[in-house]
Each structure stands twice: as C-alpha cells, then as structure tokens.
Amino acid sequence: MSGQLMPCSPQEIGALFLFEKLEPEQLGRLCAAGRVELFQPGPVYTEGEPATCFYVMVEGTVVLSRQVGGDDVEVTRTSQAGVYAGAMQAYLGDRVRQAYNNSMRVTEPTRFFVLPADTFADIMREWFPMAVHLLEGLFFGSKNTQAAIGQRERLLALGSLSAGLTHELNNPAAAAVRATSTLRERVAKMRHKLAIIAGGPFSREQLAGLIEIQERTAERVAKASSLSPLEAADREDALTDWLEDRGIDHGWELAPTFVQAGLDVDWLEQVAAAVDEEILPNAVGWLNYTIETELLMNEIEDSTTRISNLVDAAKQYSQLDRAPYREVDVHELLDSTLLMLSGKIGQDIRVVKEYDRTVPPVPAYPAELNQVWTNLIDNAVCAMKDGGAGAGHGTLTVRTALDHEQLLVEFRDTGTGIAPEIKNRIFDPFFTTKPVGQGTGLGLDISWRIVVNKHHGSMRVESEPGDTRFQVLLPLTAETPEESETPVEAV
C-alpha cells in the first residue's frame, strides 16, 4: 500500500533516535534516497510479502501483528516516534528470504520515512561496515546455534526413546526365552510320563480316555477366567486337600497350576471317574505337564505379540513408510507416542485417555506431530517427577475433542505447574526450567513452530499447581500442502 508523498526534512528525521548521530550530509542523502509518506488508517504492508521498504515512523500510531492459526494477533502498538519495521534484514541480501515477518497497519493518519530496501542495504554496508559484520555474525550464528541445539534436542529425545524401547523390548524377549527353556523341560518330562503310562498295564480304552481328558483340559486352559486373589487361594486349598486325600504327592505344588488353568475339584472328580485309581497319580502328573505347556505357550505368544506391537508402534511413531503429509488419525499418533514413552513415564504415573473417537482425520505431517506430542508428554512427566503428588507420581490425561471447527489435543498433568512470572516465556527459544544438562529450551519452541507455522494451528497453556494443560489446536481442513519456506529449526 502506498501513501501520500510529503516533503522530507533532514532536520525532522535527524531528530528521530535512529538517525540522531548522523552528519548533515548523511541526513541529506537519506532524504534524497528515501521519501516521507502519509498513510491513512489501514494496512501498510502484509506479513509474507516481499520486503521492499524500511519504515521509520515520524508521527502517528502503528500496530504490528503476526499470523497465528489463520488469525492476526497483535504483538505491538505504539505512538513513539522513531520506531521502525519492514526490511530490517536487507543488509543480509539474498542469503535469507527477504519478506516481511509481520503485518503493519496504522490507526490514525501516520507519517513514515520510507527507504527502499536495496538503498537501506547499501547505506548500512557503506556507513557501518563493522556493525553489518557484527549483525551478520549474530544472525547466522544464532541460526546455526539454534539448528545445532535443535538437532541435539532431537538426538536426546531419540536416545531417550531408544533406551525406553530397548527396555520395553527386553522384558517380553526375556520372558519368551525363559518360557521357551521351561517349555522344553516340561515337554521332555511329559514324554517321560507318557512312556511310563504307555508301558503300564492299561487298556486301549483307558489310554484313549486319558487322551480325551488331555484335549478337554487344554481347551479349558484357553478359556480360563481370572480370579481374585482370595478366590484363587480358596480354590488352591480345596484342590490341595483333594489331591492329598487321594495320595498324590506334592499336591500343594500342583494346585496353583491347576487353578491358573481354570480347573476345580469338580473337574478333577471327572478325571478320577474316567481312569482307574492306580493310574490316577500318573494321569494327574501328565495333565499337570499338559497344563504347564499350554500356559508356557500362552506366555510365549503374549511376549512375541508384545514385541510385535512395540515394533509396530515404533514404525508408526517414526512414520518411516508413510507419506510426509497426509490425513491422519491423531489417536494412532498419540497411542504410538505414549507406548514409545512408556518407559520414561513409568508405572507410578497414571495415564488417562479421554479420546473423542468421532473427530475426523486431519491433514498433517504425522512425524512432526509425534515430535510435538513427545515434547509435551516429556515436560508433563518431568513436572510430575519434580513435585506434585509425590516424586514420580501423578496423572497424565490426554484428551481429544472438537473445538470450534478445530481438533483439540490436550495434555493435562498434576505436576507443580508453571509460575505466572515465566508463563509468557515458556515458548521462547533456549528458555528452560530444567536443570543444566537436562533441557535445551527448544522443545516448546520447536513444538510451537511445528503447530503454528507448519500446520497453521495454535497452542495455548493454562496452569496452576496440580493442573497444567497444554492445548494444541489443529485445523480440520487444509489447502494443498507446501513445505515451509524456512525449516522449523531456523530462527
């Protein structure tokens, strides 16, 4: 938007704090190269447009705003003469994308001294070469530092996830190995017991009956229901008494296995009725080995299924075989992240899922959303381990819902909360409340830029001791995806 051209007075612009140290010749060159424009209330330039001019306000009122989730959010409003905006990085040239990083409007007739961006760059390099070098070093140094620390942040998260995944995989893998070793031993004993039975004076009908009981016992193991500790103890006592009354040794060792398999006294009575009294001890021993092998095979199946689920969760979390941008069910992403972080969360923190399964899929970059969930869950766990309902205790609630045509994902923890004096700084780069060596201060900053800049959503936080809520709002629809002009790691 162009304003009304007005005379440029070197004395007037020389009174502005930005130019007060310049020589008369320099002020004259500024007036010759630039111009003074009067803007009526309304927009001056819009965020994202090519940065063609450097603006210095002479008099009036200016408002700067940023795009957040499709809305203009006011960040500055001032009437102080001399404030400046626009192509402030023109001296960097083509090494960075020259675009306005905010929108500017005026609320009353306002005069600006306007300098073309290329002229501003030439004057900066000519008049202040040392300052330009320092500013270049500061800009690119900060950019490289933030990129490096951002990479370290992700590597630390990856290391934590790898350690947690290794721990989670180790438990079922060790259980499967242990169960396999025990199963081999039980099968050997069952073969030995079968040889004893087969070598005895038993008829074909008795052996067939024993095999039929074995089959029905195996089916019963598969259908066994869970008992309370008190019910299990009572049934074990009853089975122990039954076995001892019939002269079967070590009944107290057999009873827990039978109870775990869902057997009771009535079932053993059926076994006793189907075989002769002299082979009952061998028959009960054989059935015990049958039950143990079934239970061990169930344990192996459970362990290998757990390993498979963990591998699937790691695959879902990393999104290695998925398109970078697609419609996703956020509940799948949340579940995979929670599973990947289960080792870090621990058993003393209760996880509550309040999912609204009716919410539709959203267009997103799933791998990057998983990074957001990881940062928010990690912060919540740290808050509960640093205080709250005892060290390492508390409740993490993950909730999804619709919120004014947007998808809401909320992470609520019962930790110490965020102090009011730092609440406005938590999304700032390099700001952290974690001890030295445990945090880089980039987790929330990266999360903000993934949600706001790349997904055009928004983030907000509500906090008081015992109730902190980080909320992520994502649009339900999106235009054709375009990669961000600037990576999320960049300044």
PDB file of C-alpha atoms in Angstrom, residues 79-308:
ATOM      1  CA  SER A  79       2.968   6.011  19.133  1.00  0.00           C
ATOM      2  CA  GLN A  80       6.666   6.529  19.872  1.00  0.00           C
ATOM      3  CA  ALA A  81       8.344   8.497  17.106  1.00  0.00           C
ATOM      4  CA  GLY A  82      11.308   6.722  15.548  1.00  0.00           C
ATOM      5  CA  VAL A  83      10.071   3.147  15.838  1.00  0.00           C
ATOM      6  CA  TYR A  84      10.981   1.129  12.758  1.00  0.00           C
ATOM      7  CA  ALA A  85       9.866  -2.006  10.893  1.00  0.00           C
ATOM      8  CA  GLY A  86       9.915  -3.624   7.484  1.00  0.00           C
ATOM      9  CA  ALA A  87      13.050  -4.697   5.587  1.00  0.00           C
ATOM     10  CA  MET A  88      15.292  -4.707   8.654  1.00  0.00           C
ATOM     11  CA  GLN A  89      17.454  -7.557   7.293  1.00  0.00           C
ATOM     12  CA  ALA A  90      18.033  -6.126   3.836  1.00  0.00           C
ATOM     13  CA  TYR A  91      21.785  -5.890   4.561  1.00  0.00           C
ATOM     14  CA  LEU A  92      21.889  -9.737   4.526  1.00  0.00           C
ATOM     15  CA  GLY A  93      20.978  -9.732   0.832  1.00  0.00           C
ATOM     16  CA  ASP A  94      19.978 -12.960  -0.902  1.00  0.00           C
ATOM     17  CA  ARG A  95      21.373 -15.136   1.874  1.00  0.00           C
ATOM     18  CA  VAL A  96      17.973 -15.033   3.578  1.00  0.00           C
ATOM     19  CA  ARG A  97      14.473 -14.738   2.204  1.00  0.00           C
ATOM     20  CA  GLN A  98      13.605 -11.041   2.192  1.00  0.00           C
ATOM     21  CA  ALA A  99       9.942 -10.961   3.288  1.00  0.00           C
ATOM     22  CA  TYR A 100       8.029  -9.006   5.881  1.00  0.00           C
ATOM     23  CA  ASN A 101       7.897 -11.094   9.051  1.00  0.00           C
ATOM     24  CA  ASN A 102       4.866  -9.253  10.394  1.00  0.00           C
ATOM     25  CA  SER A 103       1.955  -7.104   9.232  1.00  0.00           C
ATOM     26  CA  MET A 104       1.797  -3.360   9.889  1.00  0.00           C
ATOM     27  CA  ARG A 105      -1.204  -1.053   9.963  1.00  0.00           C
ATOM     28  CA  VAL A 106      -1.898   2.421  11.299  1.00  0.00           C
ATOM     29  CA  THR A 107      -4.910   3.531  13.350  1.00  0.00           C
ATOM     30  CA  GLU A 108      -4.677   7.262  12.529  1.00  0.00           C
ATOM     31  CA  PRO A 109      -3.044   9.370   9.813  1.00  0.00           C
ATOM     32  CA  THR A 110       0.631   8.425  10.223  1.00  0.00           C
ATOM     33  CA  ARG A 111       3.807   9.677   8.549  1.00  0.00           C
ATOM     34  CA  PHE A 112       6.733   7.388   7.786  1.00  0.00           C
ATOM     35  CA  PHE A 113      10.198   7.959   6.472  1.00  0.00           C
ATOM     36  CA  VAL A 114      10.430   5.211   3.830  1.00  0.00           C
ATOM     37  CA  LEU A 115      13.727   3.912   2.477  1.00  0.00           C
ATOM     38  CA  PRO A 116      13.904   1.320  -0.354  1.00  0.00           C
ATOM     39  CA  ALA A 117      15.367  -1.969   0.879  1.00  0.00           C
ATOM     40  CA  ASP A 118      18.303  -2.044  -1.541  1.00  0.00           C
ATOM     41  CA  THR A 119      19.208   1.569  -0.679  1.00  0.00           C
ATOM     42  CA  PHE A 120      18.989   0.778   3.041  1.00  0.00           C
ATOM     43  CA  ALA A 121      21.324  -2.213   2.493  1.00  0.00           C
ATOM     44  CA  ASP A 122      23.867  -0.128   0.554  1.00  0.00           C
ATOM     45  CA  ILE A 123      23.891   2.654   3.172  1.00  0.00           C
ATOM     46  CA  MET A 124      24.317   0.152   6.022  1.00  0.00           C
ATOM     47  CA  ARG A 125      27.286  -1.500   4.337  1.00  0.00           C
ATOM     48  CA  GLU A 126      28.886   1.829   3.428  1.00  0.00           C
ATOM     49  CA  TRP A 127      28.354   3.743   6.689  1.00  0.00           C
ATOM     50  CA  PHE A 128      28.510   0.926   9.234  1.00  0.00           C
ATOM     51  CA  PRO A 129      30.642  -1.933   7.804  1.00  0.00           C
ATOM     52  CA  MET A 130      31.747  -3.185  11.213  1.00  0.00           C
ATOM     53  CA  ALA A 131      28.193  -3.135  12.552  1.00  0.00           C
ATOM     54  CA  VAL A 132      26.991  -5.063   9.489  1.00  0.00           C
ATOM     55  CA  HIS A 133      29.626  -7.759  10.080  1.00  0.00           C
ATOM     56  CA  LEU A 134      28.624  -7.999  13.725  1.00  0.00           C
ATOM     57  CA  LEU A 135      24.931  -8.208  12.866  1.00  0.00           C
ATOM     58  CA  GLU A 136      25.587 -10.840  10.201  1.00  0.00           C
ATOM     59  CA  GLY A 137      27.587 -12.886  12.671  1.00  0.00           C
ATOM     60  CA  LEU A 138      24.869 -12.548  15.288  1.00  0.00           C
ATOM     61  CA  PHE A 139      22.104 -13.563  12.871  1.00  0.00           C
ATOM     62  CA  PHE A 140      23.793 -16.531  11.244  1.00  0.00           C
ATOM     63  CA  GLY A 141      25.492 -17.549  14.478  1.00  0.00           C
ATOM     64  CA  SER A 142      22.150 -17.658  16.277  1.00  0.00           C
ATOM     65  CA  LYS A 143      20.615 -19.528  13.368  1.00  0.00           C
ATOM     66  CA  ASN A 144      23.386 -22.140  13.305  1.00  0.00           C
ATOM     67  CA  THR A 145      23.410 -22.450  17.089  1.00  0.00           C
ATOM     68  CA  GLN A 146      19.673 -22.976  17.233  1.00  0.00           C
ATOM     69  CA  ALA A 147      19.817 -25.502  14.411  1.00  0.00           C
ATOM     70  CA  ALA A 148      22.627 -27.404  16.160  1.00  0.00           C
ATOM     71  CA  ILE A 149      20.882 -27.387  19.525  1.00  0.00           C
ATOM     72  CA  GLY A 150      17.614 -28.309  17.832  1.00  0.00           C
ATOM     73  CA  GLN A 151      19.399 -31.304  16.336  1.00  0.00           C
ATOM     74  CA  ARG A 152      20.783 -32.162  19.777  1.00  0.00           C
ATOM     75  CA  GLU A 153      17.276 -31.863  21.224  1.00  0.00           C
ATOM     76  CA  ARG A 154      16.023 -34.424  18.731  1.00  0.00           C
ATOM     77  CA  LEU A 155      19.017 -36.687  19.322  1.00  0.00           C
ATOM     78  CA  LEU A 156      18.424 -36.555  23.079  1.00  0.00           C
ATOM     79  CA  ALA A 157      14.774 -37.405  22.512  1.00  0.00           C
ATOM     80  CA  LEU A 158      15.789 -40.217  20.166  1.00  0.00           C
ATOM     81  CA  GLY A 159      18.251 -41.543  22.739  1.00  0.00           C
ATOM     82  CA  SER A 160      15.592 -41.471  25.437  1.00  0.00           C
ATOM     83  CA  LEU A 161      13.110 -43.213  23.145  1.00  0.00           C
ATOM     84  CA  SER A 162      15.705 -45.805  22.098  1.00  0.00           C
ATOM     85  CA  ALA A 163      16.548 -46.558  25.722  1.00  0.00           C
ATOM     86  CA  GLY A 164      12.867 -46.846  26.590  1.00  0.00           C
ATOM     87  CA  LEU A 165      12.144 -49.033  23.562  1.00  0.00           C
ATOM     88  CA  THR A 166      15.110 -51.285  24.337  1.00  0.00           C
ATOM     89  CA  HIS A 167      13.878 -51.685  27.899  1.00  0.00           C
ATOM     90  CA  GLU A 168      10.329 -52.412  26.738  1.00  0.00           C
ATOM     91  CA  LEU A 169      11.552 -54.962  24.177  1.00  0.00           C
ATOM     92  CA  ASN A 170      13.898 -56.624  26.649  1.00  0.00           C
ATOM     93  CA  ASN A 171      11.118 -57.622  29.064  1.00  0.00           C
ATOM     94  CA  PRO A 172       8.957 -59.656  26.647  1.00  0.00           C
ATOM     95  CA  ALA A 173      12.032 -61.005  24.839  1.00  0.00           C
ATOM     96  CA  ALA A 174      13.494 -62.278  28.131  1.00  0.00           C
ATOM     97  CA  ALA A 175      10.098 -63.727  29.091  1.00  0.00           C
ATOM     98  CA  ALA A 176       9.867 -65.551  25.756  1.00  0.00           C
ATOM     99  CA  VAL A 177      13.381 -67.003  26.138  1.00  0.00           C
ATOM    100  CA  ARG A 178      12.667 -68.077  29.703  1.00  0.00           C
ATOM    101  CA  ALA A 179       9.328 -69.642  28.763  1.00  0.00           C
ATOM    102  CA  THR A 180      10.877 -71.474  25.806  1.00  0.00           C
ATOM    103  CA  SER A 181      13.566 -73.001  28.027  1.00  0.00           C
ATOM    104  CA  THR A 182      10.987 -74.103  30.594  1.00  0.00           C
ATOM    105  CA  LEU A 183       8.704 -75.446  27.859  1.00  0.00           C
ATOM    106  CA  ARG A 184      11.471 -77.671  26.522  1.00  0.00           C
ATOM    107  CA  GLU A 185      11.950 -79.110  30.013  1.00  0.00           C
ATOM    108  CA  ARG A 186       8.211 -79.708  30.521  1.00  0.00           C
ATOM    109  CA  VAL A 187       7.785 -81.386  27.133  1.00  0.00           C
ATOM    110  CA  ALA A 188      10.674 -83.749  27.972  1.00  0.00           C
ATOM    111  CA  LYS A 189       9.014 -84.661  31.274  1.00  0.00           C
ATOM    112  CA  MET A 190       5.663 -85.137  29.541  1.00  0.00           C
ATOM    113  CA  ARG A 191       7.269 -87.580  27.076  1.00  0.00           C
ATOM    114  CA  HIS A 192       8.794 -89.441  30.005  1.00  0.00           C
ATOM    115  CA  LYS A 193       5.445 -89.583  31.811  1.00  0.00           C
ATOM    116  CA  LEU A 194       3.716 -90.764  28.629  1.00  0.00           C
ATOM    117  CA  ALA A 195       6.274 -93.559  28.282  1.00  0.00           C
ATOM    118  CA  ILE A 196       5.518 -94.683  31.850  1.00  0.00           C
ATOM    119  CA  ILE A 197       1.770 -94.667  31.189  1.00  0.00           C
ATOM    120  CA  ALA A 198       2.121 -96.424  27.838  1.00  0.00           C
ATOM    121  CA  GLY A 199       4.345 -99.092  29.388  1.00  0.00           C
ATOM    122  CA  GLY A 200       1.841 -99.871  32.146  1.00  0.00           C
ATOM    123  CA  PRO A 201      -0.979-102.444  32.146  1.00  0.00           C
ATOM    124  CA  PHE A 202      -3.534-100.037  30.682  1.00  0.00           C
ATOM    125  CA  SER A 203      -6.100-100.889  28.075  1.00  0.00           C
ATOM    126  CA  ARG A 204      -6.524 -99.040  24.783  1.00  0.00           C
ATOM    127  CA  GLU A 205      -9.819 -97.622  26.084  1.00  0.00           C
ATOM    128  CA  GLN A 206      -8.140 -96.196  29.207  1.00  0.00           C
ATOM    129  CA  LEU A 207      -5.419 -94.543  27.133  1.00  0.00           C
ATOM    130  CA  ALA A 208      -7.999 -93.107  24.736  1.00  0.00           C
ATOM    131  CA  GLY A 209      -9.952 -91.737  27.700  1.00  0.00           C
ATOM    132  CA  LEU A 210      -6.813 -90.178  29.109  1.00  0.00           C
ATOM    133  CA  ILE A 211      -6.025 -88.521  25.750  1.00  0.00           C
ATOM    134  CA  GLU A 212      -9.592 -87.207  25.545  1.00  0.00           C
ATOM    135  CA  ILE A 213      -9.244 -85.686  29.051  1.00  0.00           C
ATOM    136  CA  GLN A 214      -5.959 -84.106  27.989  1.00  0.00           C
ATOM    137  CA  GLU A 215      -7.639 -82.432  24.991  1.00  0.00           C
ATOM    138  CA  ARG A 216     -10.506 -81.087  27.126  1.00  0.00           C
ATOM    139  CA  THR A 217      -8.012 -79.847  29.726  1.00  0.00           C
ATOM    140  CA  ALA A 218      -6.078 -77.927  27.053  1.00  0.00           C
ATOM    141  CA  GLU A 219      -9.335 -76.327  25.853  1.00  0.00           C
ATOM    142  CA  ARG A 220     -10.164 -75.357  29.418  1.00  0.00           C
ATOM    143  CA  VAL A 221      -6.798 -73.606  29.813  1.00  0.00           C
ATOM    144  CA  ALA A 222      -7.599 -71.398  26.819  1.00  0.00           C
ATOM    145  CA  LYS A 223     -10.932 -70.390  28.363  1.00  0.00           C
ATOM    146  CA  ALA A 224      -9.714 -69.887  31.945  1.00  0.00           C
ATOM    147  CA  SER A 225     -11.173 -66.811  33.631  1.00  0.00           C
ATOM    148  CA  SER A 226      -9.323 -64.551  36.048  1.00  0.00           C
ATOM    149  CA  LEU A 227      -9.933 -64.991  39.770  1.00  0.00           C
ATOM    150  CA  SER A 228      -9.463 -62.580  42.624  1.00  0.00           C
ATOM    151  CA  PRO A 229      -6.550 -63.370  44.970  1.00  0.00           C
ATOM    152  CA  LEU A 230      -8.993 -64.556  47.657  1.00  0.00           C
ATOM    153  CA  GLU A 231     -10.908 -66.811  45.227  1.00  0.00           C
ATOM    154  CA  ALA A 232      -7.661 -68.276  43.895  1.00  0.00           C
ATOM    155  CA  ALA A 233      -6.382 -69.003  47.416  1.00  0.00           C
ATOM    156  CA  ASP A 234      -9.617 -70.757  48.399  1.00  0.00           C
ATOM    157  CA  ARG A 235      -9.580 -72.905  45.248  1.00  0.00           C
ATOM    158  CA  GLU A 236      -5.912 -73.828  45.778  1.00  0.00           C
ATOM    159  CA  ASP A 237      -6.692 -75.019  49.322  1.00  0.00           C
ATOM    160  CA  ALA A 238      -9.604 -77.136  48.070  1.00  0.00           C
ATOM    161  CA  LEU A 239      -7.510 -78.712  45.282  1.00  0.00           C
ATOM    162  CA  THR A 240      -4.603 -79.376  47.651  1.00  0.00           C
ATOM    163  CA  ASP A 241      -6.915 -81.206  50.056  1.00  0.00           C
ATOM    164  CA  TRP A 242      -8.441 -83.254  47.200  1.00  0.00           C
ATOM    165  CA  LEU A 243      -5.030 -84.305  45.880  1.00  0.00           C
ATOM    166  CA  GLU A 244      -3.680 -85.233  49.328  1.00  0.00           C
ATOM    167  CA  ASP A 245      -6.822 -87.269  50.130  1.00  0.00           C
ATOM    168  CA  ARG A 246      -6.059 -89.404  47.079  1.00  0.00           C
ATOM    169  CA  GLY A 247      -2.435 -89.948  47.983  1.00  0.00           C
ATOM    170  CA  ILE A 248      -0.983 -87.697  45.276  1.00  0.00           C
ATOM    171  CA  ASP A 249       2.350 -86.279  46.411  1.00  0.00           C
ATOM    172  CA  HIS A 250       3.194 -82.576  46.238  1.00  0.00           C
ATOM    173  CA  GLY A 251      -0.414 -81.545  45.825  1.00  0.00           C
ATOM    174  CA  TRP A 252       0.417 -78.067  47.127  1.00  0.00           C
ATOM    175  CA  GLU A 253       2.767 -77.617  44.139  1.00  0.00           C
ATOM    176  CA  LEU A 254       0.214 -78.820  41.575  1.00  0.00           C
ATOM    177  CA  ALA A 255      -2.762 -76.846  42.911  1.00  0.00           C
ATOM    178  CA  PRO A 256      -1.610 -73.318  41.812  1.00  0.00           C
ATOM    179  CA  THR A 257      -1.049 -74.557  38.235  1.00  0.00           C
ATOM    180  CA  PHE A 258      -4.494 -76.176  38.130  1.00  0.00           C
ATOM    181  CA  VAL A 259      -6.129 -73.012  39.468  1.00  0.00           C
ATOM    182  CA  GLN A 260      -4.328 -70.874  36.888  1.00  0.00           C
ATOM    183  CA  ALA A 261      -5.686 -73.181  34.200  1.00  0.00           C
ATOM    184  CA  GLY A 262      -9.241 -72.766  35.490  1.00  0.00           C
ATOM    185  CA  LEU A 263      -9.569 -76.279  36.924  1.00  0.00           C
ATOM    186  CA  ASP A 264     -11.504 -77.021  40.115  1.00  0.00           C
ATOM    187  CA  VAL A 265     -12.463 -80.026  42.285  1.00  0.00           C
ATOM    188  CA  ASP A 266     -15.390 -80.919  40.005  1.00  0.00           C
ATOM    189  CA  TRP A 267     -13.035 -81.199  37.059  1.00  0.00           C
ATOM    190  CA  LEU A 268     -10.646 -83.468  38.966  1.00  0.00           C
ATOM    191  CA  GLU A 269     -13.591 -85.618  40.006  1.00  0.00           C
ATOM    192  CA  GLN A 270     -14.337 -86.126  36.316  1.00  0.00           C
ATOM    193  CA  VAL A 271     -10.714 -87.155  35.767  1.00  0.00           C
ATOM    194  CA  ALA A 272     -10.858 -89.592  38.685  1.00  0.00           C
ATOM    195  CA  ALA A 273     -14.061 -91.107  37.307  1.00  0.00           C
ATOM    196  CA  ALA A 274     -12.523 -91.602  33.861  1.00  0.00           C
ATOM    197  CA  VAL A 275      -9.375 -93.506  34.925  1.00  0.00           C
ATOM    198  CA  ASP A 276      -8.589 -96.291  37.321  1.00  0.00           C
ATOM    199  CA  GLU A 277      -7.433 -95.386  40.799  1.00  0.00           C
ATOM    200  CA  GLU A 278      -3.960 -96.891  40.311  1.00  0.00           C
ATOM    201  CA  ILE A 279      -3.123 -94.652  37.348  1.00  0.00           C
ATOM    202  CA  LEU A 280      -4.712 -91.507  38.796  1.00  0.00           C
ATOM    203  CA  PRO A 281      -1.398 -90.085  40.172  1.00  0.00           C
ATOM    204  CA  ASN A 282       0.333 -90.565  36.803  1.00  0.00           C
ATOM    205  CA  ALA A 283      -2.685 -89.169  34.977  1.00  0.00           C
ATOM    206  CA  VAL A 284      -2.762 -86.070  37.210  1.00  0.00           C
ATOM    207  CA  GLY A 285       1.000 -85.593  36.713  1.00  0.00           C
ATOM    208  CA  TRP A 286       0.606 -85.908  32.961  1.00  0.00           C
ATOM    209  CA  LEU A 287      -2.242 -83.393  32.954  1.00  0.00           C
ATOM    210  CA  ASN A 288      -0.078 -81.048  35.030  1.00  0.00           C
ATOM    211  CA  TYR A 289       2.617 -81.121  32.326  1.00  0.00           C
ATOM    212  CA  THR A 290      -0.072 -80.567  29.683  1.00  0.00           C
ATOM    213  CA  ILE A 291      -1.353 -77.509  31.538  1.00  0.00           C
ATOM    214  CA  GLU A 292       2.145 -76.133  32.047  1.00  0.00           C
ATOM    215  CA  THR A 293       2.993 -76.474  28.348  1.00  0.00           C
ATOM    216  CA  GLU A 294      -0.233 -74.677  27.396  1.00  0.00           C
ATOM    217  CA  LEU A 295       0.443 -71.869  29.875  1.00  0.00           C
ATOM    218  CA  LEU A 296       4.031 -71.534  28.652  1.00  0.00           C
ATOM    219  CA  MET A 297       2.907 -71.381  25.024  1.00  0.00           C
ATOM    220  CA  ASN A 298       0.413 -68.665  26.001  1.00  0.00           C
ATOM    221  CA  GLU A 299       3.231 -66.759  27.679  1.00  0.00           C
ATOM    222  CA  ILE A 300       5.399 -67.065  24.573  1.00  0.00           C
ATOM    223  CA  GLU A 301       2.508 -65.888  22.400  1.00  0.00           C
ATOM    224  CA  ASP A 302       1.856 -62.911  24.691  1.00  0.00           C
ATOM    225  CA  SER A 303       5.555 -61.974  24.725  1.00  0.00           C
ATOM    226  CA  THR A 304       6.009 -62.172  20.971  1.00  0.00           C
ATOM    227  CA  THR A 305       2.762 -60.258  20.427  1.00  0.00           C
ATOM    228  CA  ARG A 306       4.053 -57.565  22.760  1.00  0.00           C
ATOM    229  CA  ILE A 307       7.305 -57.371  20.759  1.00  0.00           C
ATOM    230  CA  SER A 308       5.329 -57.129  17.519  1.00  0.00           C
TER     231      SER A 308
END
